[in-house]
XYZ file of C-alpha atoms in Angstrom:
562
model
C 0.073 -0.227 0.450
C 1.150 3.672 -0.118
C 2.660 5.331 2.100
C 1.205 8.154 4.006
C 2.795 12.016 3.380
C 5.302 12.848 6.199
C 3.785 14.953 8.936
C 4.185 19.232 8.666
C 4.926 20.672 11.225
C 3.373 23.840 11.735
C 3.816 26.616 14.349
C 0.902 27.554 17.045
C -0.946 31.024 15.396
C -0.359 32.903 18.654
C 3.405 32.765 17.972
C 3.457 33.567 14.080
C 1.106 37.023 15.198
C 3.618 38.871 17.027
C 5.800 38.533 14.681
C 3.427 39.245 11.852
C 2.357 42.472 12.998
C 5.737 43.797 13.690
C 6.593 43.435 10.655
C 3.869 44.494 9.606
C 4.113 47.478 11.852
C 8.261 48.174 10.438
C 6.419 47.857 6.743
C 4.245 51.201 7.484
C 6.674 52.978 9.792
C 9.204 55.645 8.078
C 11.109 53.447 6.179
C 8.422 53.091 3.387
C 8.891 49.455 3.175
C 5.831 47.075 2.718
C 2.118 47.403 2.111
C 0.691 49.833 4.932
C -2.758 49.433 6.343
C -6.105 49.986 4.483
C -7.804 51.518 7.435
C -5.183 53.414 9.137
C -5.138 55.248 5.332
C -9.053 55.940 5.171
C -9.330 57.461 9.078
C -6.201 59.873 7.486
C -8.342 61.104 4.491
C -10.932 61.729 6.297
C -9.838 63.568 9.355
C -7.806 65.973 6.846
C -11.343 66.219 5.025
C -12.607 67.915 8.291
C -10.445 69.931 9.118
C -10.155 71.640 5.250
C -14.444 71.726 5.832
C -13.580 73.208 9.388
C -11.023 76.036 7.546
C -14.258 77.053 5.767
C -15.464 80.880 6.483
C -19.096 79.036 6.393
C -18.096 76.159 9.334
C -16.100 79.391 11.474
C -19.958 81.444 10.854
C -21.716 77.603 11.930
C -19.307 77.863 15.020
C -20.124 81.344 15.970
C -23.567 80.479 16.188
C -23.927 77.853 17.948
C -21.523 79.385 20.617
C -23.665 82.411 20.959
C -27.032 79.835 20.781
C -24.731 78.166 24.123
C -24.283 82.277 25.452
C -27.812 83.419 25.413
C -29.254 80.177 27.118
C -26.988 80.642 29.912
C -28.141 84.566 30.340
C -31.791 83.180 29.957
C -30.988 80.526 32.800
C -28.501 82.098 34.812
C -32.099 84.151 36.086
C -34.363 80.890 36.653
C -31.333 79.764 38.839
C -30.738 82.940 40.606
C -34.679 82.864 41.628
C -34.406 79.433 42.937
C -31.592 80.256 45.105
C -33.538 83.346 45.932
C -36.663 80.971 47.192
C -34.334 78.178 48.492
C -33.301 81.473 51.082
C -36.587 82.700 52.103
C -37.059 78.967 52.980
C -34.271 78.648 55.259
C -34.383 81.890 56.559
C -38.919 81.414 57.395
C -37.251 78.636 59.472
C -34.723 80.374 61.588
C -36.319 81.598 65.062
C -35.433 84.738 67.238
C -32.984 83.009 69.535
C -30.888 82.284 66.155
C -30.637 85.927 65.645
C -29.600 87.207 68.906
C -26.392 84.574 68.879
C -25.288 85.321 65.476
C -24.950 88.988 66.409
C -23.894 88.308 70.029
C -21.067 86.512 68.616
C -20.576 88.615 65.900
C -19.999 91.485 67.796
C -18.038 89.269 70.961
C -15.587 88.720 67.562
C -15.543 91.544 66.086
C -15.223 93.552 69.499
C -11.944 90.779 69.874
C -10.133 92.593 67.046
C -10.899 95.825 67.715
C -8.990 95.263 71.068
C -6.390 93.556 69.937
C -5.658 95.742 66.820
C -5.576 99.329 69.654
C -3.505 97.276 71.618
C -1.206 96.994 68.768
C -0.837 100.150 67.445
C -1.111 101.675 71.373
C 2.442 99.272 71.824
C 4.173 99.015 67.840
C 2.177 102.056 66.431
C 0.602 99.927 63.435
C -1.921 98.419 62.365
C -1.659 94.004 62.907
C -4.075 93.612 59.798
C -2.438 96.072 57.681
C 0.809 94.683 58.285
C 0.305 91.062 57.777
C -1.590 92.035 54.694
C 1.138 94.233 52.751
C 3.677 91.508 54.271
C 2.094 88.553 53.414
C -1.051 88.464 51.713
C -0.291 90.969 49.117
C 3.175 88.750 47.552
C 0.400 86.378 47.332
C -2.018 88.490 45.085
C 0.780 89.472 42.916
C 1.744 92.359 44.504
C 4.682 94.211 43.256
C 7.721 92.880 45.196
C 10.070 94.911 47.396
C 12.732 95.918 45.077
C 15.524 98.771 45.082
C 14.595 102.042 43.850
C 16.145 102.727 40.717
C 19.028 105.972 41.785
C 17.731 109.677 42.135
C 19.383 112.158 40.779
C 19.177 115.353 43.109
C 19.577 118.969 42.317
C 21.797 121.121 44.621
C 18.838 123.292 45.635
C 17.531 120.405 47.368
C 19.987 120.773 49.914
C 21.438 116.812 49.961
C 17.771 116.257 51.520
C 18.567 111.911 50.365
C 21.656 112.010 52.334
C 20.020 112.920 55.855
C 16.897 110.958 55.059
C 18.424 108.315 57.290
C 17.234 108.324 60.667
C 19.716 109.779 62.994
C 19.280 108.646 66.473
C 22.016 109.518 68.428
C 21.765 109.528 72.528
C 23.645 112.137 74.182
C 24.690 112.859 77.773
C 22.667 114.965 79.899
C 24.419 118.468 80.315
C 22.054 118.625 83.883
C 21.854 115.756 84.726
C 20.512 115.475 87.965
C 22.205 113.987 90.896
C 21.249 110.057 92.177
C 21.783 110.096 95.848
C 20.553 113.785 96.395
C 17.612 113.595 93.452
C 16.644 110.662 92.122
C 16.516 108.422 95.089
C 14.523 110.738 96.818
C 12.215 110.853 94.188
C 12.298 107.084 94.643
C 11.466 107.047 98.359
C 8.526 109.626 97.826
C 6.685 108.570 95.057
C 7.497 104.800 94.725
C 8.181 105.094 91.337
C 11.369 104.858 89.076
C 12.663 107.702 88.247
C 15.267 106.699 86.026
C 15.470 103.635 83.009
C 17.878 100.130 82.802
C 18.442 101.151 80.230
C 18.911 104.995 80.704
C 21.334 104.057 83.991
C 23.232 101.277 81.385
C 24.241 104.233 79.194
C 25.205 106.220 82.342
C 27.822 102.944 83.686
C 28.976 102.804 79.912
C 29.992 106.554 79.798
C 31.780 105.983 83.296
C 34.059 103.797 82.299
C 34.860 106.231 79.014
C 35.616 109.170 81.538
C 37.192 107.057 84.048
C 38.798 104.528 83.174
C 42.028 103.380 80.995
C 44.852 100.464 80.932
C 47.169 101.481 83.707
C 44.152 100.677 86.202
C 45.507 97.376 86.352
C 49.136 99.233 88.347
C 46.975 100.940 91.048
C 44.927 99.375 93.309
C 43.005 101.654 94.027
C 42.098 102.258 90.251
C 41.207 98.184 89.693
C 39.025 98.382 92.314
C 36.764 101.129 90.911
C 37.282 99.740 87.160
C 34.900 96.457 88.972
C 32.680 98.991 90.992
C 31.331 101.205 87.903
C 30.190 97.472 86.161
C 28.194 96.843 89.205
C 24.881 96.535 88.641
C 23.962 96.714 92.325
C 24.107 100.738 93.941
C 25.085 99.390 97.390
C 28.392 96.945 95.551
C 29.417 100.273 93.979
C 29.199 102.319 97.208
C 31.297 99.622 98.939
C 33.289 99.058 96.288
C 34.412 103.105 96.333
C 34.403 102.955 100.397
C 37.152 99.964 99.858
C 39.328 101.428 97.123
C 39.236 104.396 99.500
C 40.348 102.168 102.019
C 44.105 101.079 99.621
C 43.679 104.971 98.433
C 42.584 107.816 100.427
C 43.485 109.757 97.364
C 41.438 108.057 94.544
C 39.149 110.613 93.382
C 36.849 109.374 90.966
C 36.106 107.403 94.708
C 35.043 109.924 95.758
C 32.866 110.736 92.548
C 31.257 107.941 92.387
C 30.113 108.564 96.840
C 29.006 112.069 95.477
C 26.693 110.756 92.638
C 25.360 107.914 94.445
C 25.893 108.174 98.591
C 25.264 111.820 99.340
C 21.745 112.324 99.947
C 21.618 116.315 99.633
C 23.527 118.622 97.612
C 25.460 119.935 100.535
C 27.023 116.621 101.380
C 27.475 115.520 97.628
C 29.275 118.921 97.227
C 31.603 118.211 99.918
C 32.350 114.891 98.692
C 33.568 116.901 95.224
C 35.533 119.464 96.666
C 37.490 116.073 97.890
C 37.360 114.717 94.540
C 38.662 117.850 92.924
C 41.815 117.640 95.883
C 42.722 114.124 94.881
C 42.373 115.425 91.385
C 44.282 118.109 90.753
C 47.543 116.294 92.002
C 46.719 113.314 90.470
C 46.635 115.570 87.030
C 49.229 117.465 87.770
C 51.423 114.344 88.001
C 49.874 112.817 84.936
C 50.982 115.990 82.628
C 54.885 115.775 83.951
C 54.917 112.238 82.299
C 52.351 112.073 79.383
C 55.171 112.109 76.828
C 56.788 108.917 77.770
C 54.977 106.232 76.323
C 51.158 105.979 75.101
C 49.901 104.411 77.837
C 50.482 107.821 80.543
C 48.965 109.910 77.751
C 45.962 107.475 77.992
C 45.894 108.453 81.873
C 46.323 111.753 81.306
C 43.324 111.876 79.465
C 41.280 109.386 81.592
C 42.714 112.189 84.483
C 41.372 115.170 81.949
C 38.251 113.883 82.273
C 37.810 113.532 85.760
C 39.091 116.964 86.528
C 36.575 118.601 84.320
C 33.439 116.185 85.613
C 34.116 117.438 89.040
C 35.216 121.016 88.272
C 31.157 120.869 86.094
C 29.631 118.871 89.164
C 30.885 121.685 91.666
C 29.583 124.447 89.655
C 26.344 122.554 89.258
C 26.073 121.955 93.336
C 26.788 126.118 93.357
C 24.068 126.367 91.089
C 21.331 124.402 93.139
C 23.221 126.123 96.688
C 21.515 129.354 95.063
C 25.140 130.706 94.770
C 24.536 131.463 90.333
C 27.257 133.752 90.723
C 30.130 131.767 91.863
C 28.792 128.550 89.265
C 28.524 130.627 86.239
C 32.690 132.148 87.163
C 33.217 128.366 87.411
C 32.454 127.537 84.973
C 33.303 130.149 82.205
C 36.622 129.261 84.175
C 36.143 125.715 83.080
C 35.533 126.510 79.603
C 38.357 128.508 79.081
C 41.210 126.123 80.837
C 39.980 123.377 78.423
C 38.022 124.900 75.570
C 37.820 120.549 73.538
C 35.833 118.688 75.620
C 32.462 120.130 74.568
C 30.641 116.180 74.976
C 29.976 117.444 78.349
C 28.102 121.268 76.805
C 29.259 122.811 79.805
C 27.540 125.799 77.631
C 24.280 125.144 78.599
C 25.115 124.994 81.804
C 26.222 128.179 81.625
C 22.767 129.788 79.922
C 20.897 127.873 82.609
C 22.662 129.580 85.453
C 22.938 132.895 83.204
C 19.489 133.409 82.423
C 18.708 132.852 86.027
C 20.474 135.473 86.623
C 18.696 136.804 83.931
C 21.718 138.493 82.652
C 20.160 138.775 78.891
C 23.357 140.336 77.107
C 25.799 137.600 78.221
C 22.761 134.668 77.478
C 22.733 136.722 73.574
C 26.925 136.715 73.639
C 27.210 132.587 74.989
C 24.423 132.308 71.600
C 26.483 134.366 69.545
C 29.134 131.731 69.904
C 27.254 128.520 70.242
C 24.097 129.031 67.809
C 26.558 128.717 64.321
C 25.861 126.374 61.449
C 28.167 124.978 62.074
C 27.647 123.347 65.174
C 25.128 121.151 66.509
C 21.644 122.135 67.158
C 19.993 121.549 70.697
C 17.082 122.446 72.784
C 18.435 125.193 74.869
C 20.291 126.911 72.018
C 16.879 127.079 70.297
C 14.702 127.482 72.510
C 16.600 130.680 74.491
C 17.206 132.364 71.327
C 14.000 132.596 71.170
C 12.734 133.590 74.161
C 15.171 136.386 73.759
C 13.980 137.710 70.517
C 10.746 136.833 72.520
C 10.854 138.928 75.686
C 11.793 142.474 73.428
C 8.553 142.011 72.416
C 5.849 139.454 74.285
C 4.989 142.490 76.752
C 3.077 144.340 74.725
C 1.973 142.166 72.450
C -1.273 141.486 71.550
C -3.048 138.930 68.870
C -5.985 141.460 68.145
C -3.942 143.733 67.235
C -1.420 142.053 65.316
C -4.360 140.895 63.709
C -5.473 144.775 62.691
C -2.000 146.476 61.514
C 0.135 143.182 61.449
C 3.797 142.040 62.650
C 6.180 144.662 62.840
C 9.763 143.757 62.168
C 10.860 142.798 65.695
C 7.397 140.432 66.576
C 8.068 138.682 63.236
C 11.773 137.993 64.380
C 10.023 136.437 67.046
C 7.836 134.361 65.089
C 10.016 132.701 62.982
C 12.483 132.548 66.159
C 9.511 130.016 68.544
C 9.443 128.397 64.638
C 12.946 127.876 64.334
C 12.748 126.442 67.706
C 9.081 124.227 67.762
C 10.838 123.139 64.068
C 13.623 121.565 65.761
C 11.546 120.002 67.961
C 8.142 120.158 68.823
C 7.693 118.568 72.045
C 8.893 121.782 74.236
C 5.427 123.735 73.693
C 3.209 121.468 75.546
C 5.719 120.930 78.635
C 6.548 124.820 78.509
C 2.578 125.759 78.321
C 1.985 123.067 80.801
C -0.176 121.191 78.790
C 1.285 118.124 79.744
C 3.141 117.020 82.938
C 6.505 116.899 84.112
C 9.259 113.974 85.517
C 12.013 113.971 86.395
C 14.467 114.327 83.232
C 16.431 111.135 82.756
C 20.326 111.383 82.642
C 20.531 111.006 78.945
C 18.567 112.607 75.911
C 17.062 112.315 73.066
C 17.868 115.357 70.492
C 14.657 116.471 69.053
C 13.164 114.411 70.551
C 10.530 113.984 73.743
C 13.780 113.158 76.807
C 15.225 116.516 76.037
C 11.947 118.849 75.555
C 11.827 117.301 79.151
C 15.319 118.137 79.953
C 14.580 121.308 78.460
C 11.382 121.522 80.081
C 12.037 121.010 84.152
C 15.190 123.778 84.317
C 13.567 126.416 82.097
C 9.823 126.722 82.075
C 10.794 129.744 85.457
C 12.713 131.149 82.365
C 9.650 131.776 80.624
C 6.855 132.334 82.761
C 9.186 135.446 84.262
C 9.393 137.098 81.244
C 5.911 138.614 80.354
C 3.692 137.553 77.349
C 6.467 135.315 76.285
C 4.373 132.256 77.036
C 1.181 133.550 75.128
C 3.058 134.468 72.478
C 4.303 131.132 72.055
C 0.545 129.874 73.151
C -0.624 132.173 69.753
C 2.605 130.641 67.500
C 3.853 127.817 67.910
C 1.283 125.552 65.639
C 2.231 128.098 62.453
C 5.221 125.409 62.305
C 3.065 122.531 61.270
C 1.392 124.784 58.116
C 5.380 125.258 57.154
C 6.227 121.395 57.735
C 2.781 119.606 55.975
C 5.509 116.652 55.403
C 7.986 116.674 58.099
C 9.191 112.967 58.073
C 10.246 113.710 54.390
C 11.310 117.762 53.968
C 12.324 119.827 56.355
C 12.209 123.713 56.434
C 15.030 124.860 58.685
C 16.885 121.449 59.826
C 16.525 118.531 58.194
C 14.087 116.384 58.562
C 12.507 114.922 62.115
C 14.353 111.865 62.440
C 11.426 108.379 62.306
C 12.782 106.858 65.173
C 12.803 109.310 68.714
C 9.283 107.434 69.757
C 11.248 104.224 70.361
C 14.542 105.627 71.473
C 12.335 108.494 74.073
C 10.638 105.019 75.536
C 13.738 103.302 76.593
C 15.240 106.661 78.129
C 11.640 107.884 79.755
C 10.327 106.509 82.942
C 7.243 103.524 81.633
C 4.355 106.333 84.026
C 5.408 108.678 81.214
C 3.029 109.564 78.350
C 6.334 110.003 75.568
C 4.912 112.504 72.993
C 4.506 111.056 69.369
C 5.760 113.617 66.724
C 4.251 113.610 64.132
C 1.088 112.139 65.630
C -0.136 108.869 63.667
C -3.527 108.511 62.391
C -6.068 105.775 63.595
C -5.581 102.611 61.253
C -8.591 101.801 58.911
C -9.250 98.652 60.581
C -10.163 99.689 63.962
C -12.285 102.733 63.027
C -13.402 99.469 60.928
C -13.787 96.805 63.705
C -15.750 99.318 66.642
C -18.291 99.951 63.716
C -18.770 96.146 63.886
C -18.994 95.617 67.102
C -21.329 98.554 67.377
C -23.596 97.822 64.992
C -23.489 94.114 65.852
C -24.342 95.120 69.890
C -26.968 97.366 68.678
C -28.584 94.845 66.301
C -27.804 91.724 69.702
C -30.362 94.523 71.922
C -32.947 95.072 69.525
C -33.145 91.275 69.006
C -33.085 90.608 72.846
C -35.588 93.278 73.052
C -37.647 93.102 69.901
C -37.339 89.673 68.362
C -40.121 89.163 66.373
C -40.028 92.637 64.723
C -36.357 91.799 64.195
C -37.617 88.131 62.426
C -39.883 90.260 60.512
C -37.390 92.363 58.963
C -34.553 89.589 58.707
C -37.199 88.166 56.666
C -38.017 91.077 54.758
């Protein structure tokens, strides 16, 4: 019988199909070899036809008509949806009870009251609105506000008086030339009132001044000066006094020890003067020794500077003791001799002590001579200089000055000069008139002052108020004219008239220098921020609604539903 043919092995379809598909796909790829898929080519042809038809003008018009119809439908449908929403809200409100409205208004009033109290506290302490500060600092960048980029350099003309250079805040703290005695005056005030007249910041500055004035590098060679060097760093007054007595046990001619005892241990001005006389005797002897050997080494030169500071300080305080004890002519002579003997140490501003003593003597010609020397454009100004110059010019016209007469006939030349001098003084320190006119209460002046600040105004008015009262009509002239200064400088922080723009940092420094029980004068006065007014109004309105809801619940429910 014939043999059957041998079986042919055929691979399964499941193994061959992927390979064939890959071959067909490769043939229809970018190589251009092999037949393409007929279905894909037809789809591409249909897509090209649709794209050409859509680009036709009639197709674009049809699409615009369809979009217009959709927009018209949305516009017509919106009132219907709004009506349905209002109906739902009306149904919801109709189910609310008077208790809900009362709770809502009370809660709103309470929350807005808390925000108002916090805003007021933040403004009183920091001078800014908390909500405005957060909005500017955090929210404005999130919503795309302008970033704080440095402004481009501006070109200033020569007529602007270097305003850009003077816009920088000038808050240098100066030693008060008329500072009181701690033991004989500040401590007595604390014993009587129970209030601390000096701040820690002020006393810390005085400790630094004492270390700069009364110590040098050669103190380690003398045991008494080493003890005093540690005494000036002590915070406890009793520890400083104890160290001064220890220094005197080591050296009976330690001038700085007598200075410390006169300032802090003496309970009266008479006792302080006794200590200062002993310090003067010891200081003159040490000063003569230092003069003989000051050229031997730099250390001896530093010791001579220290001994000079001690001697000048002691003589000035002795003159102040004589002034306080009523020996004014003796005090004036001591101050004049001191200014002739040591013309360079101007850090103590002895001429301001001399001005006050001369005013007490009513020696106005001598006061004018001192002002002619120190009221110079090249020298730093002070409230004592500016207001004393205004007082002398006001003295010439104040006795016959009358606002009614001046408004009818106009101001004379002397009156114009007096008014301009007052405006100049007020521009330099705008805080002084309120103390001179007794619109604000005085406190003991601090040991350090900030020029053009409230601390300087307190120090000036504390000693010079009596001189203004002594001249008849001077305070009346000041009262009638001082506020006119602010019309000449409407933006004092940006531009001044006779002086540089008013520094914006005085409030912070004055709060550090003046005691906490004193209300610091702020210039220019800051307006209440918008959010304080807004929260106060919201709190009041909510409280009024809560009261009305509690008193007339049915009527308020009807009003709310209406």
